[in-house]
Short mmCIF file of C-alpha atoms in Angstrom, two decimals:
data_model
loop_
_atom_site.label_atom_id
_atom_site.label_comp_id
_atom_site.label_asym_id
_atom_site.label_seq_id
_atom_site.Cartn_x
_atom_site.Cartn_y
_atom_site.Cartn_z
CA MET A 1 -3.82 122.20 149.80
CA GLY A 2 -6.36 119.25 149.31
CA ALA A 3 -8.42 117.08 151.10
CA MET A 4 -7.96 114.55 154.08
CA SER A 5 -10.09 111.83 155.67
CA VAL A 6 -10.11 110.89 159.35
CA SER A 7 -11.30 108.24 161.44
CA ARG A 8 -9.86 107.27 164.65
CA ARG A 9 -7.88 104.35 164.78
CA GLN A 10 -9.25 103.97 160.99
CA PHE A 11 -8.19 106.18 158.29
CA PHE A 12 -7.37 109.65 157.15
CA ARG A 13 -6.88 110.80 153.53
CA TYR A 14 -4.63 113.76 152.85
CA SER A 15 -3.61 115.38 149.76
CA GLY A 16 -1.27 118.00 150.92
CA ALA A 17 1.70 118.56 153.50
CA ALA A 18 3.19 115.94 155.58
CA LEU A 19 2.92 118.32 158.52
CA GLY A 20 -1.08 117.69 158.23
CA ALA A 21 -0.28 113.95 158.33
CA SER A 22 2.03 114.01 161.15
CA SER A 23 -0.33 116.23 163.34
CA LEU A 24 -3.04 113.74 162.79
CA THR A 25 -0.79 110.95 163.67
CA ALA A 26 -0.13 112.68 166.96
CA LEU A 27 -3.78 112.94 167.76
CA GLY A 28 -4.26 109.12 167.25
CA PHE A 29 -5.15 108.77 163.46
CA SER A 30 -3.66 106.71 160.87
CA PRO A 31 -3.01 108.96 157.66
CA ILE A 32 -3.72 107.76 154.32
CA VAL A 33 -1.78 109.74 151.69
CA ASP A 34 -3.45 110.50 148.31
CA PRO A 35 -3.10 113.87 146.96
CA LEU A 36 -6.12 115.66 144.89
CA LEU A 37 -3.60 118.30 143.78
CA ALA A 38 0.03 117.59 142.83
CA VAL A 39 2.51 120.27 142.98
CA GLU A 40 4.94 120.85 139.90
CA PRO A 41 7.96 123.15 140.44
CA ILE A 42 8.55 125.85 138.10
CA THR A 43 12.13 127.24 137.33
CA ALA A 44 11.66 130.79 137.89
CA ALA A 45 14.01 133.88 137.40
CA ILE A 46 13.44 135.89 140.55
CA ASP A 47 14.25 139.57 140.09
CA LEU A 48 14.60 141.23 143.51
CA SER A 49 15.74 144.80 142.24
CA GLY A 50 13.69 147.26 143.99
CA VAL A 51 11.83 144.92 146.34
CA ALA A 52 11.62 145.71 149.81
CA ALA A 53 9.47 142.39 151.34
CA LEU A 54 8.36 139.11 150.08
CA ALA A 55 4.95 137.61 150.58
CA PHE A 56 3.79 133.88 150.63
CA THR A 57 0.30 132.42 150.73
CA SER A 58 1.40 128.72 150.97
CA VAL A 59 4.35 126.57 151.99
CA ASN A 60 4.85 125.59 148.15
CA GLY A 61 5.34 129.31 147.80
CA VAL A 62 8.15 129.33 150.25
CA GLU A 63 9.95 126.13 148.97
CA GLY A 64 9.49 127.26 145.29
CA PHE A 65 11.16 130.62 145.90
CA ALA A 66 14.04 129.17 148.13
CA ARG A 67 14.77 126.66 145.20
CA CYS A 68 14.93 129.62 142.74
CA CYS A 69 16.69 132.19 144.87
CA VAL A 70 19.48 132.20 147.69
CA ARG A 71 18.67 135.32 149.14
CA ARG A 72 17.00 135.46 152.74
CA ASP A 73 17.64 138.89 153.87
CA LEU A 74 14.30 140.34 153.11
CA PRO A 75 11.33 140.84 155.47
CA VAL A 76 8.66 138.25 154.92
CA PHE A 77 4.67 138.49 155.37
CA THR A 78 2.87 135.18 155.16
CA VAL A 79 -0.90 134.04 155.30
CA GLY A 80 -0.51 131.90 158.35
CA ALA A 81 1.45 130.17 161.07
CA ALA A 82 2.66 127.02 158.91
CA THR A 83 3.80 129.30 156.08
CA ALA A 84 5.59 131.34 158.66
CA SER A 85 7.31 128.39 159.97
CA ALA A 86 8.17 126.90 156.47
CA ALA A 87 9.84 130.40 155.66
CA GLN A 88 11.76 130.42 158.97
CA ASP A 89 13.05 126.75 158.23
CA ALA A 90 14.17 128.07 154.96
CA GLY A 91 16.46 130.83 156.57
CA PHE A 92 14.21 133.83 156.88
CA SER A 93 14.69 135.54 160.08
CA LYS A 94 12.20 138.46 159.56
CA THR A 95 8.78 136.96 159.54
CA ARG A 96 5.37 138.16 160.09
CA SER A 97 2.15 136.10 159.70
CA ALA A 98 -1.53 137.10 159.05
CA ASP A 99 -3.16 134.06 160.95
CA GLY A 100 -5.75 134.08 158.47
CA ASP A 101 -6.44 134.13 154.67
CA VAL A 102 -5.35 135.75 151.77
CA GLU A 103 -7.29 139.02 152.68
CA ALA A 104 -5.98 139.15 156.18
CA LEU A 105 -2.45 139.09 154.48
CA GLU A 106 -3.36 141.90 152.24
CA ARG A 107 -4.69 143.87 155.24
CA LEU A 108 -1.26 143.01 157.41
CA ILE A 109 0.74 144.29 154.51
CA ALA A 110 -1.08 147.21 153.79
CA ASP A 111 -0.76 148.21 157.45
CA ALA A 112 3.08 147.80 157.47
CA ARG A 113 3.66 149.57 154.08
CA PRO A 114 6.91 147.90 153.84
CA GLY A 115 7.65 149.03 150.29
CA PRO A 116 7.29 147.18 146.93
CA VAL A 117 6.48 143.56 147.74
CA LEU A 118 7.18 140.36 145.45
CA TRP A 119 4.80 137.71 146.25
CA ALA A 120 5.85 134.05 145.06
CA GLY A 121 3.35 131.18 144.80
CA ALA A 122 1.05 129.28 142.48
CA GLU A 123 0.75 129.74 138.60
CA ALA A 124 -2.93 129.85 139.04
CA PRO A 125 -3.50 131.05 142.77
CA ALA A 126 -7.09 130.74 144.48
CA GLY A 127 -6.51 134.41 145.75
CA ASP A 128 -5.07 137.65 144.03
CA LEU A 129 -2.91 139.21 146.57
CA VAL A 130 -1.04 141.07 144.12
CA ALA A 131 -4.40 142.65 142.79
CA GLY A 132 -5.57 143.43 146.26
CA LEU A 133 -2.31 145.37 147.30
CA ARG A 134 -2.28 147.36 144.05
CA ALA A 135 -5.79 148.40 144.82
CA ARG A 136 -4.69 149.67 148.03
CA GLY A 137 -1.84 151.72 146.67
CA LEU A 138 0.91 149.55 147.13
CA GLU A 139 3.55 148.46 144.76
CA ALA A 140 3.10 144.45 144.32
CA ARG A 141 4.24 141.93 141.68
CA GLY A 142 4.21 138.45 141.44
CA VAL A 143 6.08 135.16 140.22
CA ALA A 144 4.90 131.77 139.65
CA VAL A 145 7.27 129.25 141.48
CA TYR A 146 4.90 126.31 141.22
CA ALA A 147 1.95 124.82 139.33
CA THR A 148 -0.84 122.80 140.57
CA VAL A 149 -2.45 119.92 138.68
CA GLU A 150 -5.70 118.18 139.51
CA ARG A 151 -5.72 114.22 139.95
CA SER A 152 -8.34 111.96 140.86
CA PRO A 153 -8.33 109.85 143.97
CA SER A 154 -7.01 106.26 143.68
CA ILE A 155 -9.06 103.17 143.12
CA ALA A 156 -8.23 102.30 146.68
CA THR A 157 -9.34 105.59 148.30
CA LEU A 158 -12.36 105.82 146.38
CA ALA A 159 -13.68 102.59 147.70
CA LEU A 160 -13.02 104.16 151.20
CA LEU A 161 -15.58 106.85 150.39
CA ASP A 162 -18.33 104.37 151.09
CA ALA A 163 -17.31 103.76 154.57
CA PRO A 164 -17.67 106.06 157.48
CA LEU A 165 -15.20 108.62 157.02
CA THR A 166 -14.20 112.17 158.11
CA VAL A 167 -12.37 114.34 155.07
CA LEU A 168 -10.48 117.32 155.86
CA ILE A 169 -10.45 119.82 152.90
CA HIS A 170 -7.96 122.65 152.54
CA SER A 171 -8.75 124.62 149.09
CA PRO A 172 -11.65 125.20 147.32
CA ARG A 173 -9.95 123.54 144.02
CA ALA A 174 -9.37 120.38 146.00
CA ALA A 175 -12.96 120.70 146.96
CA ARG A 176 -13.99 120.79 143.54
CA VAL A 177 -12.04 117.72 142.65
CA LEU A 178 -13.38 115.50 145.48
CA ALA A 179 -17.15 116.88 144.65
CA ARG A 180 -16.80 115.55 141.26
CA SER A 181 -15.71 112.50 142.79
CA LEU A 182 -18.72 112.31 145.20
CA LYS A 183 -21.45 113.36 142.83
CA ASP A 184 -22.55 109.72 141.81
CA ARG A 185 -21.68 107.88 144.74
CA VAL A 186 -23.44 107.03 147.85
CA HIS A 187 -21.36 108.69 150.61
CA ALA A 188 -23.76 108.95 153.58
CA ASP A 189 -21.40 108.10 156.07
CA LEU A 190 -18.82 110.80 155.14
CA ARG A 191 -17.92 113.77 157.21
CA LEU A 192 -16.54 116.88 155.43
CA LEU A 193 -14.57 119.36 157.44
CA CYS A 194 -13.49 122.39 155.33
CA LEU A 195 -10.94 125.07 156.07
CA SER A 196 -13.41 127.95 155.26
CA PRO A 197 -16.84 128.66 153.74
CA ALA A 198 -15.29 129.07 150.43
CA VAL A 199 -13.75 125.54 150.58
CA ALA A 200 -17.24 123.98 151.81
CA ALA A 201 -19.10 125.62 148.92
CA PRO A 202 -18.61 123.01 146.26
CA LEU A 203 -19.19 119.95 148.48
CA MET A 204 -22.57 121.57 149.75
CA ALA A 205 -23.71 121.17 146.05
CA VAL A 206 -23.33 117.33 146.57
CA SER A 207 -23.61 116.40 150.25
CA GLU A 208 -26.18 116.87 152.93
CA PRO A 209 -25.61 120.08 154.45
CA ARG A 210 -25.21 118.31 157.91
CA SER A 211 -22.28 116.43 156.65
CA VAL A 212 -20.41 119.45 155.81
CA ALA A 213 -18.55 121.99 158.20
CA PHE A 214 -15.66 124.45 158.04
CA ALA A 215 -13.52 126.04 160.42
CA PRO A 216 -14.19 129.24 162.30
CA ARG A 217 -11.01 130.62 160.90
CA PRO A 218 -9.00 129.57 158.05
CA ASP A 219 -5.95 127.85 159.84
CA GLU A 220 -4.87 124.35 160.51
CA SER A 221 -5.57 124.11 164.16
CA ALA A 222 -8.96 125.42 163.94
CA LEU A 223 -9.76 122.69 161.39
CA LEU A 224 -8.22 120.01 163.50
CA GLN A 225 -10.38 121.40 166.22
CA LEU A 226 -13.68 120.33 164.41
CA LEU A 227 -12.86 116.65 164.76
CA ASP A 228 -13.93 116.81 168.43
CA ALA A 229 -17.28 118.64 167.38
#
């Protein structure tokens, strides 16, 4: 959900799930955790009447739903493999992953036509899955199970931004937070690796284009492959 920075045997800054940090540790990096987006749980009343399937666009959405509702019998559609894994860990046995972005998930659900869909996710999501499904003629509704709050990097992290560092960024909102922090700083030695073109866009405005790159597909494995590019 946010930004990470990486430098083999040096540091990696990460604003999201522990999964990313553990993956980078396995690759030989030392993580520094300093979230740009903090997750705040929302206690939601989950109404599953008439719902035939669930949709999740983030691990946080899975965790929020699982916290608010005990049912695990409905089929689940997820945006990617990490979210599908989180759903399986939460007790869902029937999961299908779009292995892409929100539009890919929309297409997957539209092709499957499972019946009425409930999406559980952020209070202010980056993409509107529910509207996209409705536009395709599917019955869909959403429920907010968490909110994300922006926070600035710590003073210690800001000091690292002047050093040779690779930053991995997962969401457009986190990219905008980071772009504000970089705007008036010298950061010529930063390498900014983004999950998608939409994530890269805010950073292109404040950094040299050669220092910004984005993954060929919007998933964690493709992003990590950029480290060797």
